[in-house]
Coordinates of C-alpha atoms in Angstrom, one line a residue:
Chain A
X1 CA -18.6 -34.8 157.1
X2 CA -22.2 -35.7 156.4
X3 CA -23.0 -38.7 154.7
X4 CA -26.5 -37.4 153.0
X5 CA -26.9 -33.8 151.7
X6 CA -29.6 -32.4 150.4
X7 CA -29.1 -28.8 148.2
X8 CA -32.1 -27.2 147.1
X9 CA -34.5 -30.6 146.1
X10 CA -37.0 -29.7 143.9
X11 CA -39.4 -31.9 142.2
X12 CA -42.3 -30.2 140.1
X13 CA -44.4 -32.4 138.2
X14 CA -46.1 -31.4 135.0
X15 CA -49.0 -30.1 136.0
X16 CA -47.1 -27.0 138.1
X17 CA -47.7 -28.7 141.4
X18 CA -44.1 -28.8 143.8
X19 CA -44.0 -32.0 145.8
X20 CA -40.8 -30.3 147.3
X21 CA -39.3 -27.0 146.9
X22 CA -35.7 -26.1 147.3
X23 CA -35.5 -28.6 150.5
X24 CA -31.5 -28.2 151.6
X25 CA -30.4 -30.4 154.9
X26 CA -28.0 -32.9 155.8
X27 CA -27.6 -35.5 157.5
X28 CA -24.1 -37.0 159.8
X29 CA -23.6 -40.5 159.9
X30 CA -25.2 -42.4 162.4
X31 CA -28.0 -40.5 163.2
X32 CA -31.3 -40.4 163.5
X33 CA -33.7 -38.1 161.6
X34 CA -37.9 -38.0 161.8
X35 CA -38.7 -36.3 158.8
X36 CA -42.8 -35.1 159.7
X37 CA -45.3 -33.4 158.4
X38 CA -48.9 -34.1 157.0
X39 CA -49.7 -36.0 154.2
X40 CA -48.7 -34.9 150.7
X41 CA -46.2 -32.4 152.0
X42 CA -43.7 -34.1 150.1
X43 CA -41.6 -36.5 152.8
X44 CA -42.5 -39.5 150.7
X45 CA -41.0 -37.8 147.7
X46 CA -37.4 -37.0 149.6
X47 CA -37.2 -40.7 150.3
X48 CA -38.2 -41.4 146.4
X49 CA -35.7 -39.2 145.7
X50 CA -32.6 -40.6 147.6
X51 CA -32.9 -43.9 145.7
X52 CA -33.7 -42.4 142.6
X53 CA -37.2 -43.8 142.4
X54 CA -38.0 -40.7 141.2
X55 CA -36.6 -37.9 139.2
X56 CA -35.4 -34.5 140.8
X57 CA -36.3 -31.6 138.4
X58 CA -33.7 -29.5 139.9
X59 CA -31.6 -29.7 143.0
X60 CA -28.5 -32.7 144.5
X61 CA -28.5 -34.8 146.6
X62 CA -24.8 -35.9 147.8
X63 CA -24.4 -39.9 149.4
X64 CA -21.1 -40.2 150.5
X65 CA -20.1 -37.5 148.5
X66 CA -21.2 -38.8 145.5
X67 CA -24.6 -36.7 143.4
X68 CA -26.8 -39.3 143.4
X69 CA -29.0 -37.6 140.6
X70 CA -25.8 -38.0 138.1
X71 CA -25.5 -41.9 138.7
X72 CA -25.8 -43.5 135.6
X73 CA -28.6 -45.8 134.9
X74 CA -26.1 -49.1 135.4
X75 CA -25.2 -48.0 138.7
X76 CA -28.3 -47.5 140.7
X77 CA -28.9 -51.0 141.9
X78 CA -25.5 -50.6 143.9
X79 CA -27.0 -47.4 144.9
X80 CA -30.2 -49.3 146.3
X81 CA -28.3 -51.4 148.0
X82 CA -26.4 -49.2 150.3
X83 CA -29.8 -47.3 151.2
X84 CA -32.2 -49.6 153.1
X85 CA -35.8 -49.1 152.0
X86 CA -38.7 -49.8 154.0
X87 CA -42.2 -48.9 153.3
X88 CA -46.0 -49.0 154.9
X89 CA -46.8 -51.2 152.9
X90 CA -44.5 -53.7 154.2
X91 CA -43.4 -55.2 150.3
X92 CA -42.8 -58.9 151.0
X93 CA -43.1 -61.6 148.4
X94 CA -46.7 -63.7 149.5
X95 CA -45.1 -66.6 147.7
X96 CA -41.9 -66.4 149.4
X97 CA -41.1 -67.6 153.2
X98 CA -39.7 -65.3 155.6
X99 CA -35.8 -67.0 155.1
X100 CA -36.7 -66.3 151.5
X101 CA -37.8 -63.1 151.5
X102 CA -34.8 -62.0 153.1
X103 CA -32.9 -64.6 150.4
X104 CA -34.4 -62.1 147.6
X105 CA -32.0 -59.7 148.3
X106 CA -28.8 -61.4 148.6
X107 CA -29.4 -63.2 145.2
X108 CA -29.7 -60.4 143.3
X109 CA -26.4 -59.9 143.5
X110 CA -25.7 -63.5 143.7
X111 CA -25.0 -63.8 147.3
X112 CA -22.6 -67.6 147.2
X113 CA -24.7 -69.9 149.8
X114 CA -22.4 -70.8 152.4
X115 CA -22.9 -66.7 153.2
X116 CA -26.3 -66.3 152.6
X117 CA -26.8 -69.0 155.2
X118 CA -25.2 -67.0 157.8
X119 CA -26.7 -63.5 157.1
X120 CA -30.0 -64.4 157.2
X121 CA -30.3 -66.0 160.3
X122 CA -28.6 -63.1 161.7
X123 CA -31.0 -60.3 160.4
X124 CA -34.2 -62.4 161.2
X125 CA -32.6 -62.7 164.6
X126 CA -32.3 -59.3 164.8
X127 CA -35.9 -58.4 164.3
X128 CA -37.2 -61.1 166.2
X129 CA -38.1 -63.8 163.5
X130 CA -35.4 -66.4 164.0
X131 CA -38.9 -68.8 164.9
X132 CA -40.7 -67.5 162.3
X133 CA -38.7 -68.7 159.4
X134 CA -40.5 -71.3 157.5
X135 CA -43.6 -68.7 157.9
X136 CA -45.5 -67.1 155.0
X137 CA -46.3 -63.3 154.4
X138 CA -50.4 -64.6 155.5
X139 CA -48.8 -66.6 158.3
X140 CA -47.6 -63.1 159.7
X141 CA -48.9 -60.2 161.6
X142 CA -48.8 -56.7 160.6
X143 CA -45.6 -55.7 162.6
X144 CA -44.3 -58.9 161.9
X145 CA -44.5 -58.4 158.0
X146 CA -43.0 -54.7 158.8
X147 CA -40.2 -56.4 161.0
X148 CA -39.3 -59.0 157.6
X149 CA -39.1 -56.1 155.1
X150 CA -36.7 -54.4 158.0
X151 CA -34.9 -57.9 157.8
X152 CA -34.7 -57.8 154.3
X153 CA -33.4 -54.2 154.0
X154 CA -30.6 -55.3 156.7
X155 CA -29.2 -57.8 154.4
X156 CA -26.8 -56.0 152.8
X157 CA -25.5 -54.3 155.8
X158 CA -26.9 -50.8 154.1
X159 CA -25.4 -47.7 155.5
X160 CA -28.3 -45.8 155.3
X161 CA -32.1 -46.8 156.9
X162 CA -34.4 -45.2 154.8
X163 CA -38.1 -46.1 156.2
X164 CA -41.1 -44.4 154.3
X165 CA -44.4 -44.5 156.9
X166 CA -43.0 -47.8 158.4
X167 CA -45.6 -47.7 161.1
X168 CA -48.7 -46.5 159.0
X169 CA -50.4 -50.2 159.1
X170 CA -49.7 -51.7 161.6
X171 CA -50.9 -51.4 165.9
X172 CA -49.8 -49.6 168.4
X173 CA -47.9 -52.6 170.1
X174 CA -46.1 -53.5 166.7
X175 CA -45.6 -49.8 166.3
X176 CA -43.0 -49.6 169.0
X177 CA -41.6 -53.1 168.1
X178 CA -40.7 -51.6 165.1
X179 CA -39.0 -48.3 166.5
X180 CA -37.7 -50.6 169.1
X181 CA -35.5 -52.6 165.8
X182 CA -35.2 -49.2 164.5
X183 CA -33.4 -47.8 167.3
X184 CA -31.2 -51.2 168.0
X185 CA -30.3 -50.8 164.0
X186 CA -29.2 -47.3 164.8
X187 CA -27.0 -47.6 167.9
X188 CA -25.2 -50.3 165.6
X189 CA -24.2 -47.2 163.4
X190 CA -26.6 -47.4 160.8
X191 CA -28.2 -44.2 159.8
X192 CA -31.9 -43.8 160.3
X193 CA -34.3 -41.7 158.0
X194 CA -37.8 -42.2 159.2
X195 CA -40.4 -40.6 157.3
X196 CA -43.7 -40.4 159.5
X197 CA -46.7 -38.5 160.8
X198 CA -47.4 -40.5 163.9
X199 CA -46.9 -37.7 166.8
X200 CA -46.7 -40.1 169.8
X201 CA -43.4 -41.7 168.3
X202 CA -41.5 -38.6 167.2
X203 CA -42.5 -37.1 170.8
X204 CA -41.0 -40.0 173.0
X205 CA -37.9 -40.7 170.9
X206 CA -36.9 -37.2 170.9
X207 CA -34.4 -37.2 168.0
X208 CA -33.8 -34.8 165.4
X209 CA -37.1 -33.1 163.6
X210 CA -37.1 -31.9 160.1
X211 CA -40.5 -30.6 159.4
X212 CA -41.8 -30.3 155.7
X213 CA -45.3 -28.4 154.7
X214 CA -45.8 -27.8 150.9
X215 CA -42.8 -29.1 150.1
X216 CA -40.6 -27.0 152.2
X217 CA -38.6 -27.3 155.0
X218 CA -40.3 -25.5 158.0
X219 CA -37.9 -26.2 161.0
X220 CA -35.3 -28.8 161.8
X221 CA -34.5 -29.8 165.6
X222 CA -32.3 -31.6 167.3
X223 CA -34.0 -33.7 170.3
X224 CA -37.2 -32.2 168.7
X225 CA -40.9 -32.7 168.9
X226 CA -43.6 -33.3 166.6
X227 CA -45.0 -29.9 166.7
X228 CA -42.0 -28.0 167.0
Chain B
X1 CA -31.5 -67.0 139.6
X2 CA -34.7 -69.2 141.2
X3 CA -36.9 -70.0 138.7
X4 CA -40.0 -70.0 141.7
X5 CA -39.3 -66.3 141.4
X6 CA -41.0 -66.4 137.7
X7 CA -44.0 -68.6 138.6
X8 CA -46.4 -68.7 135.8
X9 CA -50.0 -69.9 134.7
X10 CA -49.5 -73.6 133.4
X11 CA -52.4 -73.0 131.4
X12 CA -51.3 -69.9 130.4
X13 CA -48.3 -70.7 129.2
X14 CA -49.9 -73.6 126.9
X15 CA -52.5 -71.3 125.3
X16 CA -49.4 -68.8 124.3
X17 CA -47.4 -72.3 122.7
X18 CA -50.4 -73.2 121.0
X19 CA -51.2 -69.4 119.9
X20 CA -47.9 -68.9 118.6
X21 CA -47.6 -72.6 117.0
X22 CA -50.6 -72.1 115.3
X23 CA -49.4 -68.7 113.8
X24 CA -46.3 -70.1 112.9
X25 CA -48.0 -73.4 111.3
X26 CA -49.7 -70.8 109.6
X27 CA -47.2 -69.1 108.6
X28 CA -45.2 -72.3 107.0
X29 CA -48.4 -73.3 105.5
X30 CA -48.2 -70.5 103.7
X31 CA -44.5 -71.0 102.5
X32 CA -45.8 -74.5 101.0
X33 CA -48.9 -73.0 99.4
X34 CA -46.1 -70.4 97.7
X35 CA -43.7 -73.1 96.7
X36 CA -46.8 -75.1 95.4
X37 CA -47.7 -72.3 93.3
X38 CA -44.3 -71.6 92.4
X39 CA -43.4 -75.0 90.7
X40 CA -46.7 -74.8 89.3
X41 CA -45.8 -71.9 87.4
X42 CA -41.9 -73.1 86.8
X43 CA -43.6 -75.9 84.9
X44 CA -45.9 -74.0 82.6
X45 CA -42.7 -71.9 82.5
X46 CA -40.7 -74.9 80.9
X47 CA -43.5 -75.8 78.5
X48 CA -44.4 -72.5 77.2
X49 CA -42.2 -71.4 74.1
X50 CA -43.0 -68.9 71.2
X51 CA -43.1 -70.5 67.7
X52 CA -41.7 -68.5 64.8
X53 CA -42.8 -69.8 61.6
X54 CA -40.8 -68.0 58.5
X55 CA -41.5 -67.6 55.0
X56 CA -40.8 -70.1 52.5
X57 CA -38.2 -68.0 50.6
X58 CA -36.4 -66.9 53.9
X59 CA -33.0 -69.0 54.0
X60 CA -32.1 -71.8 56.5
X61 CA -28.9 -69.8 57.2
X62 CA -30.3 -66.5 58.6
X63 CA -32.9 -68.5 60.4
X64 CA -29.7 -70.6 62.3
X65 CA -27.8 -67.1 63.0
X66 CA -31.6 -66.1 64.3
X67 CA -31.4 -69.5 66.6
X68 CA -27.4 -68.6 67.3
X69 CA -28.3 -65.2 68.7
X70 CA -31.2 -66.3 70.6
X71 CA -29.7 -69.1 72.4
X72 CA -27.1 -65.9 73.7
X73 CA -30.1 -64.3 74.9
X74 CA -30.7 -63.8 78.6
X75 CA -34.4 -63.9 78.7
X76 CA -34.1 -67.7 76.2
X77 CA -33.6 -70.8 78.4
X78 CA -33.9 -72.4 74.8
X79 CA -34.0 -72.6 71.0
X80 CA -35.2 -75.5 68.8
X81 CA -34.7 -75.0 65.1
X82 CA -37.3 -77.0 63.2
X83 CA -37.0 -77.4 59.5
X84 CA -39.1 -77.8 56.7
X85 CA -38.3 -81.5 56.7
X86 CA -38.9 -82.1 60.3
X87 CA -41.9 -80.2 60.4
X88 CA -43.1 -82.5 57.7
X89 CA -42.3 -85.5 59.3
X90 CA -44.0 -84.4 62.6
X91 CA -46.9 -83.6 61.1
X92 CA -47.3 -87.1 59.1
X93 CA -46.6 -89.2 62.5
X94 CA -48.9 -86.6 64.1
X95 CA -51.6 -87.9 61.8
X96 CA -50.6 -91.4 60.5
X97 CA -53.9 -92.2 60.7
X98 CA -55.2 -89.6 58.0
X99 CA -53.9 -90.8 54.7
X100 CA -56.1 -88.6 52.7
X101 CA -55.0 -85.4 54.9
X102 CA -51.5 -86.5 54.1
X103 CA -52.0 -87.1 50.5
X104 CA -52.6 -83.1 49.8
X105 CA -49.3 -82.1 51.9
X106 CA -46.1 -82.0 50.1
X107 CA -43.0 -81.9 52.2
X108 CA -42.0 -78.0 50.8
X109 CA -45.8 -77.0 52.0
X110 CA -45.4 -76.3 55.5
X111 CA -42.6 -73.2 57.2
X112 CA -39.5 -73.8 58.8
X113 CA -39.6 -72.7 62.5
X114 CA -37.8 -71.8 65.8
X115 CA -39.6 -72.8 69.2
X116 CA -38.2 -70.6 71.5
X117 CA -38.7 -70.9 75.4
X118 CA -37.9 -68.1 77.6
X119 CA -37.0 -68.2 81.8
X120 CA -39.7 -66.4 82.8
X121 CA -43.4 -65.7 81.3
X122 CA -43.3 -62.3 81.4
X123 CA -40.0 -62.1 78.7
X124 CA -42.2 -64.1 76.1
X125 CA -43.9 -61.0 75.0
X126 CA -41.2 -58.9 75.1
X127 CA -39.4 -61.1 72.6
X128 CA -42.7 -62.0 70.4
X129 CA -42.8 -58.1 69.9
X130 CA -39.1 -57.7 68.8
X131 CA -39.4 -60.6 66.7
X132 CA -42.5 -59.5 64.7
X133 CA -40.7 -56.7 62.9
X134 CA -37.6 -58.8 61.5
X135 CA -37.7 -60.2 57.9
X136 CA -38.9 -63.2 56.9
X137 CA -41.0 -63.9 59.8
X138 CA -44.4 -65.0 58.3
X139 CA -46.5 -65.6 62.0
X140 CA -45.4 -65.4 65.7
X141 CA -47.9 -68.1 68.0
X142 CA -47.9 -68.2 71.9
X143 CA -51.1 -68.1 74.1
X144 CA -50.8 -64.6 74.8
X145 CA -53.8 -63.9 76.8
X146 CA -53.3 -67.0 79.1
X147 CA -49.5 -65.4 79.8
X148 CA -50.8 -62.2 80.1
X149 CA -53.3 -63.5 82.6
X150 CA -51.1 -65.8 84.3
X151 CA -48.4 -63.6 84.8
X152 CA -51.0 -61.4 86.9
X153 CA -51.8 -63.5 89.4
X154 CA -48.4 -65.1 89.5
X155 CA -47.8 -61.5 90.5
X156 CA -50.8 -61.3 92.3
X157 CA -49.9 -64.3 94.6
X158 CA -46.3 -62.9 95.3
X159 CA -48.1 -59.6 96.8
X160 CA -50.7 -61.7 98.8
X161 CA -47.6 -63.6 100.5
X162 CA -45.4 -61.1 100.9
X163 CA -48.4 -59.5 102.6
X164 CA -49.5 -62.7 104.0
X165 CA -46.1 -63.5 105.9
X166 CA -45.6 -60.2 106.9
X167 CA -49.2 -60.2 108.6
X168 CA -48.1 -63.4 110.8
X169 CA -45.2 -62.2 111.5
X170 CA -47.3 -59.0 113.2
X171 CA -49.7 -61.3 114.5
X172 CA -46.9 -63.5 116.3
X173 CA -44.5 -60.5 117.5
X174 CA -47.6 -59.3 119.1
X175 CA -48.8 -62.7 120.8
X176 CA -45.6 -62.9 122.3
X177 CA -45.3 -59.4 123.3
X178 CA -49.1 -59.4 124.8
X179 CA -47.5 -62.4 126.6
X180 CA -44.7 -61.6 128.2
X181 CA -47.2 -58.2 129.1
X182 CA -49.2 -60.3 130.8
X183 CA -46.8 -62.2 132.5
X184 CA -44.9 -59.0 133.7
X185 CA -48.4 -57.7 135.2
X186 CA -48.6 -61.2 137.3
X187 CA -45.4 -60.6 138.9
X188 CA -45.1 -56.8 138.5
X189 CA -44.4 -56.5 142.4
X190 CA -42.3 -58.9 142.7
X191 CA -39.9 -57.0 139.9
X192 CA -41.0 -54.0 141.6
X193 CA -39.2 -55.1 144.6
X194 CA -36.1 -56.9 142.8
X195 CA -35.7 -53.5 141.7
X196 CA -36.0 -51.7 145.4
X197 CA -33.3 -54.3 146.8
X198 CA -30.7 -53.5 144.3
X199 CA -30.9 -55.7 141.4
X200 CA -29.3 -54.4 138.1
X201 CA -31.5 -54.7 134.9
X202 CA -30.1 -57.8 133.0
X203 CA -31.0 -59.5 136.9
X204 CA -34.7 -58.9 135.9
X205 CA -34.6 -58.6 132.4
X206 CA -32.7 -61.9 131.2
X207 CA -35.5 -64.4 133.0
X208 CA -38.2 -62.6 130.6
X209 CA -36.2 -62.9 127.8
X210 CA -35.1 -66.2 128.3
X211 CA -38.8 -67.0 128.6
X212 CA -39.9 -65.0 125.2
X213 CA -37.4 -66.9 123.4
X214 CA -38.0 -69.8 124.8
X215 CA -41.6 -69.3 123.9
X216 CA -40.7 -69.0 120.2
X217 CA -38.5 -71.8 119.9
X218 CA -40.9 -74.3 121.2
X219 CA -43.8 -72.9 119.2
X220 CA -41.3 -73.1 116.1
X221 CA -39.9 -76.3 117.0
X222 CA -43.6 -77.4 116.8
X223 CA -44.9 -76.1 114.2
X224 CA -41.5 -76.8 112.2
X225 CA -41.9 -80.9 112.9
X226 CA -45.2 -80.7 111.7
X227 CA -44.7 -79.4 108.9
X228 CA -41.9 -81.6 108.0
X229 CA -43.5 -84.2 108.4
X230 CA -46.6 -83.1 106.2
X231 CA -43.3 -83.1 103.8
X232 CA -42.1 -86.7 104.8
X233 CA -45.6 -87.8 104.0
X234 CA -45.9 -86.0 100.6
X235 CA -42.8 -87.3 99.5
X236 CA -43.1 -90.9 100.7
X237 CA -46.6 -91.5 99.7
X238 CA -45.8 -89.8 95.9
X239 CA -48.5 -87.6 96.4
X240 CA -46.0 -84.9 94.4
X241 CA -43.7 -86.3 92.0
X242 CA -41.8 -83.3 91.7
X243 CA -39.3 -81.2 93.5
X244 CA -39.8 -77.6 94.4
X245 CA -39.0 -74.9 91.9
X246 CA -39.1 -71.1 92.4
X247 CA -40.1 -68.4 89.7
X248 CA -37.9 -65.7 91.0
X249 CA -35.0 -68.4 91.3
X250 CA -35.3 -70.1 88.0
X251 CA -31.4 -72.1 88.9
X252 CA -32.9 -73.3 92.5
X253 CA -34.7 -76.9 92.1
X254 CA -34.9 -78.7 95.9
X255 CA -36.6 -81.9 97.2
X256 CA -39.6 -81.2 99.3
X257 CA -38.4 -82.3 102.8
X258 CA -35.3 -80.2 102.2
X259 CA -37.7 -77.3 101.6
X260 CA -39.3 -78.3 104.5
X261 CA -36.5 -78.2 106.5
X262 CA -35.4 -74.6 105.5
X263 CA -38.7 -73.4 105.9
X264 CA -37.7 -75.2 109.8
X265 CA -34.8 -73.3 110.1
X266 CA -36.2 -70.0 109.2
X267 CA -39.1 -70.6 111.5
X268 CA -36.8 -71.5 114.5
X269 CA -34.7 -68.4 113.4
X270 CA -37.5 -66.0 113.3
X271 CA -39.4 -67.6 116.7
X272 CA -35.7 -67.1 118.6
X273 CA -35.7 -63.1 116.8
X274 CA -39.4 -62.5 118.0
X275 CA -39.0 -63.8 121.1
X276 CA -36.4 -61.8 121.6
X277 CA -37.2 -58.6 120.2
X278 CA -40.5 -59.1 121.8
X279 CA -39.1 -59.7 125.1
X280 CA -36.7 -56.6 125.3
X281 CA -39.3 -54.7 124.1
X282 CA -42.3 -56.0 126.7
X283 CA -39.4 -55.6 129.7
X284 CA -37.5 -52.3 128.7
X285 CA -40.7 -49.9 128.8
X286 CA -41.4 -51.2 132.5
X287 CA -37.5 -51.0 133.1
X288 CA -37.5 -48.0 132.0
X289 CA -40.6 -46.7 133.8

């Protein structure tokens, strides 16, 4: 059974342009899925879409079984925090430390102490910033930053990965750092959903391939290649 | 939840108490300036009356079932009957001093009258008008033109305030609201990303209205103590020797730091509702965005 479906996505905003256009795949648990293409053919908006960031105009989207487009209102936080989110732009509170940061989410839903204390030790260990703790967003590198919103999207043990351009600011070296956690995550059985255009990555990973241009879905490959 | 989360502007956060406070001084200022004007016009009110003077041949018994239907009235707050005798006898204390003014006045010379005093202003002319016609009435006097006149901007003052209150009431709903705007700009991201990590709405909602209402408590609490104890001083120093009255509640009579007080209480009440409403309001429209 797959644990994401998508059945003909569409999202038209009001000026007539489709940032996708009847886009149907799905996705098994545990894997791990490049979604490519160039920019503006619509792989950011799948992503928006999942966590209902933004509004389908026609279309489902099944997690777990379950449409997300007909979760009420109330129910999307629980929603967001099954799905992961990671974006370029890394996202991290600058007047937070990194324990903090990663604190952020397990307040929310009022994490008790004694428990937060374990977690996040656990998920900074995981992405390498046990030492960097007590650090500050500015303190940080580029990758690091990236590998503290990963952290932070770990914290409530998601089920779902779902990383928007995680790589589009930050080095080469950092780049694979990243995939490197990325990978680890999903060998732990958490499903990945990368969203990227960075060719070198997709071609030495080799995993599944979903190419969108315009807003559709041009081919999807298992093992696949950037190009393919 | 961590209050560092909601981090504000110190100075900020004084210039929107003092903004508000002052609105809200304002605002009870302007309550006082009413009930000033209000007891004011209670106490020409009380001293107005209409005097019916009645002709010499008109008997003392119809003019008492006159004063007997009167005082049944709803628009009379009282009736004074003043014979022929009386009359005389006021007049000759009146002038004592004037013996050859008092030598040509005979005790039958001057009318019989009833001094009528009404509950509001506006009802003397009504009842001068019904009163003309009846038998036996020789003249009708009351300072029409100063009641006419009076009466207008008596009405003309309760428009102003009404329009007045309702103005800083605008002006402080929108300070607070601009505020909380403002406030919600400075840490758009960081709700931004509450939201991405799963919190539900009340998670990010109840901080900013906690901090709205907040905001219009304190200013009201402020203003409110200050203007009680503009009261306290009022009172305690005798600069008014009289408690407050209202035209539109001719029963109601209070003591000025009582006033005071209520005018605290619906300050408080009405900072707490703006705050709120101002809050939810600010915090729904990016919720909902």
């Amino acid at each position: 059974m797959s644990q994401i479906e998508f059945f003909n996505l569409t999202k038209q905003y009001e000026n007539g342009f489709y940032a996708v256009k009847d886009v149907s795949f799905a996705v098994s648990k545990g894997e791990f899925v490049f979604i490519v293409g160039s920019s503006g053919a619509g792989k950011s908006t799948l992503v928006r879409c999942l966590i209902r960031e933004e509004e389908p105009t026609a279309g489902q989207i099944l997690f777990n079984g379950k449409n997300v487009i007909e979760i009420p209102k109330k129910e999307l936080p629980e929603l967001r925090r099954q799905i992961g989110v990671v974006f370029q732009d890394f996202k991290v509170l600058d007047t937070r430390n990194v324990a903090d940061n990663v604190a952020v989410a397990l307040e929310v839903v009022n994490t008790p102490a004694e428990v937060k204390n374990e977690i996040i030790p656990n998920v900074l260990n995981m992405v390498g910033l046990q030492d960097k703790s007590n650090l500050f967003p500015y303190q940080l590198s580029g990758g690091e930053k990236q590998r503290l919103s990963i952290a932070r999207a770990l914290a409530h043990e998601p089920d779902v990965l779902v990383a928007d351009e995680p790589t589009g600011m930050i080095d080469p070296k950092a780049t694979w750092e990243v995939m490197e956690i990325l990978e680890k995550i999903n060998t732990l059985g958490t499903t990945i959903l990368m969203a990227t255009h960075d060719q070198s990555i997709v071609d030495k990973l080799r995993k599944r391939v979903v190419r969108i241009e315009k807003g559709q879905i041009v081919s999807d490959v298992e093992k696949g290649k950037y190009e393919e | 939840m961590k209050n560092s989360f909601y981090k504000k502007e110190k100075l900020l956060i004084a210039t929107n108490i003092i903004s508000v406070t002052i609105t809200f001084l304002l605002l009870g200022g302007l309550a006082f300036v009413i009930a000033f004007t209000q007891t004011g016009i209670r106490k020409l009110e009380e001293q107005a009356q209409i005097t019916i003077f009645f002709e010499d041949a008109y008997p003392e018994s119809s003019i008492l079932n006159l004063a007997n239907e009167l005082e049944n009235d709803p628009q009379v707050s009282n009736v004074n009957y003043v014979s022929k005798e009386e009359a005389y006898s006021i007049f000759t204390d009146l002038n004592k001093d004037e013996p050859v003014l008092l030598e040509s006045i005979t005790p039958d010379i001057l009318p019989a009258s009833l001094e009528i005093k009404t509950k509001k202003l506006a009802d003397m002319n009504d009842i001068s008008e019904r009163l003309s016609n009846m038998d036996g009435v020789e003249e009708i006097k009351f300072y029409k033109d100063v009641i006419e006149r009076f009466t207008f901007w008596t009405n003309v003052s309760y428009a102003v305030g009404i329009a007045l209150v309702s103005l800083f009431l605008i002006v402080s709903y929108a300070i607070i609201l601009i505020t909380l705007r403002i406030n919600i700009g400075y840490i758009g991201k960081e709700l931004e990303i509450l939201k991405l990590v799963g919190a539900s709405d009340a998670y990010i909602k109840n901080p900013l209205v906690k901090q709205g209402v907040s905001l219009g408590l304190i200013s009201a609490f402020i203003s409110g103590a200050l203007l009680l104890s503009f009261a306290l001083i009022v009172q305690f120093a005798h600069l008014i020797n009289t408690n407050i009255k209202f035209g539109f509640i001719p029963e109601i009579e209070i003591a000025l730091p009582i006033f005071a007080l209520i005018i605290n209480f619906v300050l408080v009440a009405s900072g707490a509702a703006l705050g709120y409403i101002g809050s939810v309001s600010a915090i729904q429209k990016y919720i909902n965005h």
